[in-house]
C-alpha positions as MATLAB code, in Angstrom:
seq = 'XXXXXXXXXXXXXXXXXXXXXXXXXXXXXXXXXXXXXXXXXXXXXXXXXXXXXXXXXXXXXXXXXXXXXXXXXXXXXXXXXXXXXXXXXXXXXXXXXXXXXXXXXXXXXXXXXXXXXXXXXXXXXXXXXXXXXXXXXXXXXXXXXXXXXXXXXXXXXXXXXXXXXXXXXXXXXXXXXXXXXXXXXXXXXXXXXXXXXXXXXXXXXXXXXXXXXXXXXXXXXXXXXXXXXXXXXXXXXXXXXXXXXXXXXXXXXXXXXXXXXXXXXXXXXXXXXXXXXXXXXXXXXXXXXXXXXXXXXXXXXXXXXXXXXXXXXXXXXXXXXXXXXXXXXXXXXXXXXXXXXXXXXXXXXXXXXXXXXXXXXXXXXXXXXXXXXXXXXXXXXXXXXXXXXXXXXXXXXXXXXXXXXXXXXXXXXXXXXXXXXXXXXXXXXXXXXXXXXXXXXXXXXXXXXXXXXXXXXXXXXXXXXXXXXXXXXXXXXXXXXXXXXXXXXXXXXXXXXXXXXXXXXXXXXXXXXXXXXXXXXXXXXXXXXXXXXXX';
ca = [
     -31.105   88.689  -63.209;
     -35.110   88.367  -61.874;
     -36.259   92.277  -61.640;
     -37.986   92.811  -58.102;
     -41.565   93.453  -58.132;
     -42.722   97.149  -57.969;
     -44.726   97.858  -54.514;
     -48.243   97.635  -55.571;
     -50.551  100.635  -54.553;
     -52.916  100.101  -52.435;
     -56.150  100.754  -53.899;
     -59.364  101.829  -52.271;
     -60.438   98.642  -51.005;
     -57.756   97.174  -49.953;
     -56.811  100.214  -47.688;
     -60.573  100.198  -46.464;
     -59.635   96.571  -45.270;
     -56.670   97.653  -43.595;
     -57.961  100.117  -41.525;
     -60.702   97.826  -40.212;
     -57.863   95.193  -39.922;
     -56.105   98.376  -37.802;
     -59.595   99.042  -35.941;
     -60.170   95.262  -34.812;
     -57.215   94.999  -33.932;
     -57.038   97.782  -31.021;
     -60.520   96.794  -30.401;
     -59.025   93.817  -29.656;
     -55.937   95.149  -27.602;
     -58.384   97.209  -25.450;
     -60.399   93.871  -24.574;
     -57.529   92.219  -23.563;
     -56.234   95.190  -21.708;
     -59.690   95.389  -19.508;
     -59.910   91.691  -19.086;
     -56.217   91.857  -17.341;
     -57.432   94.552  -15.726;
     -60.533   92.610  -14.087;
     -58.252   89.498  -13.376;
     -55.769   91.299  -11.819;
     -57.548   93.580   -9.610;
     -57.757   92.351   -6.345;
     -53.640   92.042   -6.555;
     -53.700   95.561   -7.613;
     -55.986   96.402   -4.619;
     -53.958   94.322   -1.918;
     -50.667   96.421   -3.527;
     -52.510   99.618   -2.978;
     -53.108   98.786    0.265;
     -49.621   97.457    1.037;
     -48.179  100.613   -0.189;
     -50.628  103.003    2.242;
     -49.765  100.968    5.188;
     -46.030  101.013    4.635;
     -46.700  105.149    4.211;
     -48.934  105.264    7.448;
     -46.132  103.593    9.656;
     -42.932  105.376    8.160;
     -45.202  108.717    9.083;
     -45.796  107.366   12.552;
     -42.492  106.637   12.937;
     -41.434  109.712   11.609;
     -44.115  111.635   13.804;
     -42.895  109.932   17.089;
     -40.347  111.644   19.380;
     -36.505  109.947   19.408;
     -36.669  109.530   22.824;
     -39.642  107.320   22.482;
     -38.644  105.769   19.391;
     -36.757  102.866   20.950;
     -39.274  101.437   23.220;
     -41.432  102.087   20.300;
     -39.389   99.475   18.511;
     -38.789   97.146   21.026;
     -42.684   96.982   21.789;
     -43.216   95.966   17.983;
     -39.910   93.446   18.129;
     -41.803   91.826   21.388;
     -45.325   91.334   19.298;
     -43.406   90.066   16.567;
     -41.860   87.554   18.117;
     -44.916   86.525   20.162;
     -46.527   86.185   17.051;
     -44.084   83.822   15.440;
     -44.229   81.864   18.759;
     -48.220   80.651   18.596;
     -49.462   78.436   16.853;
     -50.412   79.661   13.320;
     -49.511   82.732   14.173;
     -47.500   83.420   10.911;
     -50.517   82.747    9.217;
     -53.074   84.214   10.824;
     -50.475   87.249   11.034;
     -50.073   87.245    6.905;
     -54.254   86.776    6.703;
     -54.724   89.851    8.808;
     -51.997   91.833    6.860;
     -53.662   90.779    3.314;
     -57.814   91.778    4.900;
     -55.703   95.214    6.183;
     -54.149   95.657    3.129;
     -57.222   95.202    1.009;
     -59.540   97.618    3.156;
     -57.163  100.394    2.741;
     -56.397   99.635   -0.751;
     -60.182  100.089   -1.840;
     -61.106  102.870   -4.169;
     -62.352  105.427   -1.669;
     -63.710  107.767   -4.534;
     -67.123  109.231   -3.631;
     -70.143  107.396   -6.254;
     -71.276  109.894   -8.443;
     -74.345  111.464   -7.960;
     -77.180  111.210  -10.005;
     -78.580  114.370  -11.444;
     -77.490  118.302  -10.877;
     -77.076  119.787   -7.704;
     -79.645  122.079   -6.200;
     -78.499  125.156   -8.048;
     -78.514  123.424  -11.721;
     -81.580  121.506  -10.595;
     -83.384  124.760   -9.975;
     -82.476  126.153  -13.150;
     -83.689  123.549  -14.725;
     -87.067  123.859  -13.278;
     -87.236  127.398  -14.151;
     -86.673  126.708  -18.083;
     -89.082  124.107  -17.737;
     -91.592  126.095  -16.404;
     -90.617  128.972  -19.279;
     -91.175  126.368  -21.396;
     -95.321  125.616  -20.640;
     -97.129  127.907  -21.893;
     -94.477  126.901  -25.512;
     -95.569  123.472  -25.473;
     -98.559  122.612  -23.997;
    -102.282  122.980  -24.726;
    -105.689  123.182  -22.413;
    -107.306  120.280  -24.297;
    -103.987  117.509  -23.916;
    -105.232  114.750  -21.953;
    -101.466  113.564  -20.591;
     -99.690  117.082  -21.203;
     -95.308  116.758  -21.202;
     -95.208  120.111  -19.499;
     -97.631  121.020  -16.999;
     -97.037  124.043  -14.545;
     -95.556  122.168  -11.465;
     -94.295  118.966  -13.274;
     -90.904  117.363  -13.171;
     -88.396  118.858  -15.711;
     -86.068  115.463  -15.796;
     -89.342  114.236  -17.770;
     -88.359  116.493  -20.745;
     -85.037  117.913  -20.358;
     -83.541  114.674  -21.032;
     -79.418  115.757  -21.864;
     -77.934  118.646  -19.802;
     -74.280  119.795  -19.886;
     -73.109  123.137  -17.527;
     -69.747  124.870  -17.449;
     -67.459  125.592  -14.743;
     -69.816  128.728  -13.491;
     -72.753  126.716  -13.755;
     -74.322  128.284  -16.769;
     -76.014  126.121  -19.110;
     -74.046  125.047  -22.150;
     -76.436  121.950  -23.971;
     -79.445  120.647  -23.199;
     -81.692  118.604  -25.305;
     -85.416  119.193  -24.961;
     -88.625  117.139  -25.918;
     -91.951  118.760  -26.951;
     -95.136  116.966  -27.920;
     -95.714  116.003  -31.181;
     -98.671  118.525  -32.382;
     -95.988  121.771  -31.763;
     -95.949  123.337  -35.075;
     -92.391  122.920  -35.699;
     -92.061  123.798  -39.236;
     -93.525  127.499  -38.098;
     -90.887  129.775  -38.783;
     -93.386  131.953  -36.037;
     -92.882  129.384  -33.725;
     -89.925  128.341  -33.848;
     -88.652  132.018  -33.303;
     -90.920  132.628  -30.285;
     -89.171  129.307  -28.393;
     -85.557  129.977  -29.543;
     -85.992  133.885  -28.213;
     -87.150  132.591  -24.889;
     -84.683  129.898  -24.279;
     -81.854  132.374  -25.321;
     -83.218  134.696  -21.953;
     -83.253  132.047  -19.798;
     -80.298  130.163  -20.932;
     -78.309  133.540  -20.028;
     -77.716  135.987  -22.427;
     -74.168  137.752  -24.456;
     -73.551  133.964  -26.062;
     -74.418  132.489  -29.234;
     -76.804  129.447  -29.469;
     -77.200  126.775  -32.180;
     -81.173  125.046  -32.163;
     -80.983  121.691  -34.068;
     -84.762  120.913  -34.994;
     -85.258  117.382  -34.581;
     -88.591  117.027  -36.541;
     -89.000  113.200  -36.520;
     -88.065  112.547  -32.930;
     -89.516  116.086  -31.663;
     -86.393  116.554  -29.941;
     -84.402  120.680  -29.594;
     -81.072  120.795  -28.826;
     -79.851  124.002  -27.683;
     -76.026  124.416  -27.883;
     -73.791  127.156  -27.039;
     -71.119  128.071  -29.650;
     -67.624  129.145  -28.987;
     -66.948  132.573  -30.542;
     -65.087  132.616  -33.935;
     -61.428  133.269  -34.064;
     -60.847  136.935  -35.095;
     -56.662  137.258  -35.085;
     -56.371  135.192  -38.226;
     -54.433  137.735  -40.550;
     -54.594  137.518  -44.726;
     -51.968  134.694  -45.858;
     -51.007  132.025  -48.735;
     -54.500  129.531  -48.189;
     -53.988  125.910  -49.341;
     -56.396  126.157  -52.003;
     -56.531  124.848  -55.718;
     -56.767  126.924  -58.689;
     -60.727  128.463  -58.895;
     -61.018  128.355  -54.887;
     -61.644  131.380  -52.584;
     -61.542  130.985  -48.906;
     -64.245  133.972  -47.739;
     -63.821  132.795  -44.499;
     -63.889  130.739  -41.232;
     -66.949  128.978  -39.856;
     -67.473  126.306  -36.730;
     -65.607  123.066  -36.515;
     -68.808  120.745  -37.499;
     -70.226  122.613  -40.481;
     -67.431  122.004  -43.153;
     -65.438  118.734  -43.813;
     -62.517  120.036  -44.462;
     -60.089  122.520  -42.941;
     -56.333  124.789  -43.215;
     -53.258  124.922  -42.120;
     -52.716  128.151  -40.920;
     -50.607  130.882  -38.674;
     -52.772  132.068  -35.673;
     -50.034  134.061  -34.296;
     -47.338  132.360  -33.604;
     -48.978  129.530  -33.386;
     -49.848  126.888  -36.575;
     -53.354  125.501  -36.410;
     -56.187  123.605  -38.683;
     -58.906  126.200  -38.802;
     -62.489  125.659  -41.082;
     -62.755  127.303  -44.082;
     -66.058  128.578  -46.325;
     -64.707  127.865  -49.431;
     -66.027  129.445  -52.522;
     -65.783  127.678  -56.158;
     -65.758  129.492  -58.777;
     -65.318  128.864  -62.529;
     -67.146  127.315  -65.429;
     -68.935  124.457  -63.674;
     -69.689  126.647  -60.799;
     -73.235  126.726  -59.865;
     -72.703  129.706  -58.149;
     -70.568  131.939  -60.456;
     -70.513  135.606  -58.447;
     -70.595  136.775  -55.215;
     -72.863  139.572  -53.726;
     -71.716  140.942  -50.099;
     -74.255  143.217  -47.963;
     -73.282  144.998  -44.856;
     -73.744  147.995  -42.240;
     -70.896  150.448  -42.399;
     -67.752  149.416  -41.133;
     -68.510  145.836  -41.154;
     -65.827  144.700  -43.202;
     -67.153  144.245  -46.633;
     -64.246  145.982  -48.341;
     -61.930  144.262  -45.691;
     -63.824  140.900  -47.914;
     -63.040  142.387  -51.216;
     -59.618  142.899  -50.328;
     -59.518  139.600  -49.477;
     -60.687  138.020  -52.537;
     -58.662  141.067  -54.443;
     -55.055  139.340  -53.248;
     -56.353  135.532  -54.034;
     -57.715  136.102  -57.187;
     -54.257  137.810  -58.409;
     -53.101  134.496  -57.821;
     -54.337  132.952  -60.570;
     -55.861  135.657  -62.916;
     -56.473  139.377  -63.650;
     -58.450  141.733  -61.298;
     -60.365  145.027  -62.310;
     -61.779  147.348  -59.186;
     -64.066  149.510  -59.100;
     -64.249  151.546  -55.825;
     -67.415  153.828  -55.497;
     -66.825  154.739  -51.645;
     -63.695  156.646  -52.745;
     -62.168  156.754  -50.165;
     -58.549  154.871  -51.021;
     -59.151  151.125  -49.685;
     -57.197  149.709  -52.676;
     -54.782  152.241  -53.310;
     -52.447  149.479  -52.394;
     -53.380  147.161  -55.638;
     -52.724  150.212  -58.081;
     -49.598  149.725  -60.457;
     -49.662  146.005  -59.273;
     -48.819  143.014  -61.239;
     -52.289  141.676  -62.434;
     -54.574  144.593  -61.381;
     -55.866  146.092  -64.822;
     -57.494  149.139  -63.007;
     -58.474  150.711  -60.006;
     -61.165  153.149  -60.924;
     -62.748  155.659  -58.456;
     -64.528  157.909  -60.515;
     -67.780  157.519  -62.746;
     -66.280  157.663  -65.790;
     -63.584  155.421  -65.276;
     -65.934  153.375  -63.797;
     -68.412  152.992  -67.052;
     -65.155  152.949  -69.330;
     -63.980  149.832  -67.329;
     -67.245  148.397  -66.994;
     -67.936  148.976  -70.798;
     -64.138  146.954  -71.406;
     -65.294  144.494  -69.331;
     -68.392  143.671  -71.009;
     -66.856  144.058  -74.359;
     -64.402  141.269  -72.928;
     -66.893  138.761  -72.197;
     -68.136  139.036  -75.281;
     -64.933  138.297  -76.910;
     -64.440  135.508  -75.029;
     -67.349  133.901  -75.512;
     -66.726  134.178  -79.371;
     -63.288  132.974  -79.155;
     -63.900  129.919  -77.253;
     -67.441  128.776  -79.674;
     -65.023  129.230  -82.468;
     -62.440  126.957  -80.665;
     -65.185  124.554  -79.839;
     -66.248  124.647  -83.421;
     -63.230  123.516  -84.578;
     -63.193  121.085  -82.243;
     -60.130  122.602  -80.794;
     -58.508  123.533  -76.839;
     -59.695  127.579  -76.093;
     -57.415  130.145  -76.455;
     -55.007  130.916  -73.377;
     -56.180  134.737  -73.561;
     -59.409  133.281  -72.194;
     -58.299  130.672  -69.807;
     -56.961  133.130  -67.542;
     -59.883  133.986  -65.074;
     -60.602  138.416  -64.948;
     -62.217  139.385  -61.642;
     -64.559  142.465  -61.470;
     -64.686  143.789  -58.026;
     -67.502  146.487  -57.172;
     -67.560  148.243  -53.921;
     -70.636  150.330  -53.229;
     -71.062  150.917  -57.016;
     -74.366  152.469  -55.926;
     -72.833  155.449  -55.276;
     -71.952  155.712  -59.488;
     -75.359  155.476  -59.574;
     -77.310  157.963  -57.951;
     -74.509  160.067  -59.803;
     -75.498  158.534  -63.020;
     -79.247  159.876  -62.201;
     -78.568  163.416  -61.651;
     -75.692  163.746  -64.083;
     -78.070  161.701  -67.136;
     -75.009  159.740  -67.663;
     -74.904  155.691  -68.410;
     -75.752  154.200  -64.971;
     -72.733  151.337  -64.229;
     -74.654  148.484  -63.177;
     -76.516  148.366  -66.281;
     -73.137  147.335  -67.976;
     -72.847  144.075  -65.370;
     -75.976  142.824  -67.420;
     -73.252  140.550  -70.035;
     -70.595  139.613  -67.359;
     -73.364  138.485  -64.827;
     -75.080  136.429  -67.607;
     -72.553  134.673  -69.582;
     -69.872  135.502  -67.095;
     -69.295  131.744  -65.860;
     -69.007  130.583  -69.500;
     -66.318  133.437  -70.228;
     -64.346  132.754  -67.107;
     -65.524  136.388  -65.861;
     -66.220  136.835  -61.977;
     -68.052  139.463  -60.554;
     -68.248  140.629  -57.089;
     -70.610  143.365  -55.749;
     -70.148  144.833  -51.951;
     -72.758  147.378  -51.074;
     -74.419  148.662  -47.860;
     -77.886  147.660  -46.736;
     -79.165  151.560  -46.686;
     -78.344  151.019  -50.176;
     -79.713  147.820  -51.070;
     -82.507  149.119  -52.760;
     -80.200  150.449  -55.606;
     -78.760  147.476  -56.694;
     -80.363  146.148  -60.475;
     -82.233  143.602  -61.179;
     -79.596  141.751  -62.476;
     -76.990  142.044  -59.609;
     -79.609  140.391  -57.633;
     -80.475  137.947  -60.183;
     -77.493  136.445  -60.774;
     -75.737  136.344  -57.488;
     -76.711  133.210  -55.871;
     -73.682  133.067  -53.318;
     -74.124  135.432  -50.750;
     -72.224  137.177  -47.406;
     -73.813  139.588  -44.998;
     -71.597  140.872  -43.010;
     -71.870  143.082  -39.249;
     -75.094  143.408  -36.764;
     -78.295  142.380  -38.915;
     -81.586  140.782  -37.160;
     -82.619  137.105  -37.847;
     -85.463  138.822  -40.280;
     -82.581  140.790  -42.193;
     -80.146  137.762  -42.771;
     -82.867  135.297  -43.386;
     -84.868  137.649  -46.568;
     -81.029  138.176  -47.923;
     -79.992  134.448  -48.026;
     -83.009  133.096  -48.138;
     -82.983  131.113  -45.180;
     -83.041  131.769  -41.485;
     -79.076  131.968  -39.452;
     -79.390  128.415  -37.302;
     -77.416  130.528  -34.754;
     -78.417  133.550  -32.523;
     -76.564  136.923  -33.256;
     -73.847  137.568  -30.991;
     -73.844  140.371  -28.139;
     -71.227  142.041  -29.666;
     -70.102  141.791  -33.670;
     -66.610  142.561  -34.520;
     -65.450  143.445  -37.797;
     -65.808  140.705  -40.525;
     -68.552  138.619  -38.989;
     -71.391  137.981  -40.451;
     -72.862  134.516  -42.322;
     -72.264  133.322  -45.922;
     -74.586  131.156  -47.889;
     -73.620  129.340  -51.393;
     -76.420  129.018  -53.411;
     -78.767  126.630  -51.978;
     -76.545  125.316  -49.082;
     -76.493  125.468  -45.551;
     -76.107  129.167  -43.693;
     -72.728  128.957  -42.076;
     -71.376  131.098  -39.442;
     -68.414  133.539  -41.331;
     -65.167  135.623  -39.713;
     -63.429  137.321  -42.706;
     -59.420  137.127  -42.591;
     -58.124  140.424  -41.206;
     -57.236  142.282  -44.345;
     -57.004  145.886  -43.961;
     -55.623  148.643  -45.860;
     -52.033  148.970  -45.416;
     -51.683  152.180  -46.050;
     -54.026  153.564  -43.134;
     -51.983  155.097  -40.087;
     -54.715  153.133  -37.602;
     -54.352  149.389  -38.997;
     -51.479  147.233  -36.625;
     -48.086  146.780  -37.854;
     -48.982  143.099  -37.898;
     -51.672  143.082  -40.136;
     -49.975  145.621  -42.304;
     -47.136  143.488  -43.126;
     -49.370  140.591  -43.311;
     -50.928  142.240  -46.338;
     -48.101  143.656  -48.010;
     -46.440  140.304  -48.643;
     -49.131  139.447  -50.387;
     -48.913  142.003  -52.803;
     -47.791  141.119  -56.518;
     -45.018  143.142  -58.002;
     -45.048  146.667  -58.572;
     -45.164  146.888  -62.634;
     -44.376  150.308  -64.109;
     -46.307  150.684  -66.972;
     -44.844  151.403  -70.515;
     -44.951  154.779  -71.991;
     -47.085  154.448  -75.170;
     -45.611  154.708  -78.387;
     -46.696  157.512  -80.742;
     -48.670  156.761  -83.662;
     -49.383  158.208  -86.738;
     -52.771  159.450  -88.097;
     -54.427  157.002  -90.581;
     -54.657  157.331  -93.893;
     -58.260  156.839  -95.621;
     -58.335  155.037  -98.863;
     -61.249  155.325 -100.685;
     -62.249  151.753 -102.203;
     -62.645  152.793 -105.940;
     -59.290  154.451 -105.770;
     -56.309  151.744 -104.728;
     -53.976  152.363 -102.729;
     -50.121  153.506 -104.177;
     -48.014  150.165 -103.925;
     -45.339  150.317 -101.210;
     -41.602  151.257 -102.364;
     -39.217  148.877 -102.160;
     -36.763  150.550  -99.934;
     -39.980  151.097  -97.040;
     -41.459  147.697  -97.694;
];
C-alpha cells in the first residue's frame, strides 16, 4: 500500500508568493469590476432613469383626485394610440423615452468643491500669518511666507473635524529654518498648538530633508483598561499602552465588556536585555505605585518578587503572605536586611552559574528563576538613614544594579520628582529604561529620558499617564493598566476584583523548627565518635 504524501509546509517564500499571487489577483478582480462598470454605464444610467420616471407617474397618479383619475387615463390611452398611429411613431416614442430616461437618470450629485469653505479658509490664513515672523527673514529674495501672501502656497495637506477645528495639516518652511534647534523647534510647536485650538494633544513629525511639519492631533489614550492575564512570553512586561502607529504589535484584551487589540510598551527583561531595570519618576498621585503594582502581579508569574515600600502607607498589603512574594518590607530595617539578602543573592548566583559554565554545564534551576526587587520611594529610608547614622538602602542596590542582568536579578525604583535628587549614583546609572508618569513640562520629560516627548502634554492628565522610553528608543506616549489597591474603601468594585484574581495563593508560612545550640570543637581536640544507637 503507497503511503500518501505528508502536506508540505509552506515555507517563507513560497507563502510570500502566495500572497502576491492573492494580491494580483484582486488587483485583477477590481480591474475587471471597474471596466464592467465603465461598459455598462450608460445601461445603468437609462435604468436609473426608467426607475424615477415610473416613481414620478405612480406619485402623480397617486396625487390626482379619483374623480379626475379617469379622464386622466383616457387622455393618456388617446396619445397612446395616436402615437402608434403615425408614422414612426413607436420609434420616435421609444427614442424620446430612452433621451428622458437618461436625463433623469444622471448623477445629480453636486462637484466637489475645491478648497475649504470661508470659515476653514480663514483659519487657514490666520495660522499662516502666525506663522511669518517663524519662517521668514528680511534679507529672502522670494520669501514662502510673507505678511499678506496666500496660505494654499504652504499649507499644502489640511484635514478638519466635524466642528471645523483643525485636525492635520502639513506645513512647508524654507530651507535655512534651523530645524535641528531644539529652541526653535519649541517656539513653532508652542505657537501652532494656540492657534490650532487648545485642551488636545499634537504630534509634530520633523521632516528635515523635504522641510515639511506635520501637525497631527492625537486621540486621547484609553484609561478603563483594568490589570489582566497579558499575552506575553516569559521575560516580558507590558508597562503600558501607547498610540496605534508607534508599536508593531498589539493585545487582545477586555475593555469592558468589550474584547479589543490595544498597543502595548513592552518591556524585555532578562540576560540579553540591554535594558535590565526600570526607574519610574512621578508627581504625587500619578500612579507610580499603581505601575509597580502592575509589574508586582506579572512578575509573580514567572519568578519571585521582594518589595520594599518606603511611602508606608499599605499599597501592597495585598501581596503579603502571597505565593512568590519573599517580603514586603516597610520599615528601615527590614528594608536594609532585605536589601542586604538581595545583594548577597546576586552574588551567589553569579558564582553558581561561572561554576556551571566552568564545567561546561546547564545553570542551576535556583538561579533560573528570575527575583524582582521593587522600590517605592526608597528615598524616604534614606533621609532616615542620615539622621539615624544607619546603612543608607540604596547603597546596597550597587551589586544587583551591576551584575543584576547576568544573575537574573531585576530592579525597579519608583520615586517622586521632589525627591529625585536623592536617588544614588548608581540607581541613575544603571537604569536605562525609563517612565515618568503625571503633569511634567516638555523640559522635565525631555532631561529625564533624554529626549524631548514628540507629543504636547495634555490639558488634563489622569492617573497613569505619562511617557516611557527604553534605552535609546523612541519616547512613546504611556497609560498604565488600572491597578489599584484592593484593599482601599475608594477604588471601584471593578477594578478591585480585577486585581484580586490576579493574586497568587495565599501561602501560610511554616512555623520554624527549634534548633539546638552548636557545639564548638576545638581542632586539636577531635570530636567524640557518634554512638551507634544515635548515628
Amino acid at each position: 500500500m503507497a503511503r500518501r504524501p505528508l502536506p508540505r509546509i509552506l515555507s517563507k517564500d513560497s507563502a510570500q508568493l502566495a500572497r502576491t499571487q492573492l494580491a494580483r489577483s484582486r488587483e485583477l478582480a477590481r480591474t475587471a469590476a471597474d471596466s464592467a462598470t465603465d461598459v455598462l454605464h450608460p445601461l445603468i444610467t437609462i435604468s436609473r432613469g426608467l426607475r424615477r420616471l415610473a416613481l414620478a407617474g405612480r406619485d402623480r397618479v397617486a396625487a390626482t383626485p379619483k374623480d379626475k383619475r379617469g379622464p386622466l387615463l383616457f387622455l393618456a390611452a388617446a396619445v397612446v394610440m395616436a402615437v402608434a398611429l403615425m408614422p414612426y411613431g413607436p420609434l420616435l416614442a421609444a427614442v424620446s423615452l430612452m433621451v428622458a430616461a437618461a436625463w433623469y437618470g444622471r448623477d445629480h450629485a453636486p462637484a466637489a468643491s475645491e478648497g475649504p469653505d470661508p470659515a476653514r479658509a480663514e483659519r487657514l490664513q490666520s495660522l499662516y500669518e502666525a506663522l511669518v515672523p517663524c519662517f521668514s527673514t528680511a534679507d529672502d529674495p522670494a520669501p514662502l511666507y510673507a505678511h499678506g501672501g496666500a496660505w494654499d502656497a504652504v499649507l499644502t495637506e489640511h484635514e478638519f473635524d466635524e466642528g471645523g477645528r483643525l485636525e492635520r495639516v502639513v506645513i512647508r518652511y524654507p530651507a535655512y529654518f534651523p530645524d535641528g534647534d531644539p529652541e526653535s523647534r519649541a517656539r513653532v510647536e508652542r505657537l501652532l498648538t494656540a492657534k490650532a485650538g487648545r485642551g488636545r494633544e499634537y504630534r509634530f513629525a520633523w521632516e528635515e530633508e523635504g522641510n515639511r511639519l506635520t501637525l497631527s492631533v492625537l486621540a486621547a489614550l484609553p484609561t478603563g483598561i483594568t490589570a489582566q492575564h497579558f499575552v506575553t512570553a516569559p521575560g516580558e512586561t507590558v508597562l503600558g499602552f501607547t498610540d496605534p502607529d508607534e508599536v508593531q504589535r498589539t493585545l487582545p484584551l477586555s475593555y469592558g465588556e468589550e474584547t479589543c487589540d490595544v498597543p502595548p510598551v513592552v518591556w524585555r527583561t532578562g540576560s540579553r536585555s540591554p535594558e535590565p531595570h526600570l526607574l519610574v519618576m512621578g508627581q504625587p498621585g500619578s500612579g507610580t505605585s499603581t505601575l509597580v503594582r502592575s509589574i508586582a502581579l506579572q512578575a509573580l508569574r514567572h519568578g519571585d518578587v521582594m518589595i520594599v515600600d518606603g511611602g508606608g502607607t499599605g499599597e501592597y498589603s495585598c501581596l503579603i503572605g502571597r505565593k512568590g512574594v519573599l517580603a514586603v518590607e516597610c520599615a528601615p530595617a527590614g528594608a536594609v536586611s532585605g536589601l542586604e539578602w538581595a545583594a548577597r543573592e546576586t552574588e551567589r548566583r553569579l558564582l553558581a552559574v561561572n561554576q556551571a559554565r566552568q564545567a561546561g554545564g546547564p545553570p542551576p534551576e535556583d538561579t533560573t528563576r528570575p527575583l524582582w526587587v521593587l522600590l517605592d520611594r526608597p528615598t524616604v529610608f534614606t533621609h532616615l538613614a542620615e539622621a539615624e547614622h544607619r546603612t543608607d538602602p540604596q547603597a546596597l542596590l550597587q551589586v544587583p544594579l551591576r551584575h543584576g542582568r547576568a544573575a537574573g536579578v531585576t530592579v525597579v525604583v519608583a520615586e517622586q520628582f521632589d525627591s529625585a535628587d536623592a536617588l544614588s549614583e548608581a540607581v541613575g546609572q544603571h537604569t536605562r529604561a525609563r517612565v515618568v508618569l503625571g503633569p511634567a513640562s516638555p523640559q522635565q520629560v525631555g532631561a529625564f529620558l533624554g529626549a524631548p516627548p514628540p507629543t504636547t502634554p495634555p490639558d488634563r492628565t489622569p492617573p497613569g499617564r505619562g511617557y516611557a522610553r527604553l534605552g535609546s528608543g523612541p519616547v512613546h506616549r504611556l497609560q498604565v493598566p488600572a491597578t489599584p489597591d484592593p484593599y482601599d474603601e475608594a477604588t471601584p468594585e471593578a477594578e478591585r476584583q480585577a486585581v484580586l484574581s490576579l493574586l497568587p495563593e495565599r501561602v501560610t508560612p511554616a512555623e520554624p523548627e527549634p534548633t539546638r545550640p552548636l557545639e564548638v570543637v576545638s581542632p586539636a581536640e577531635p570530636a567524640d565518635p557518634v554512638p551507634a544507637d544515635r548515628a
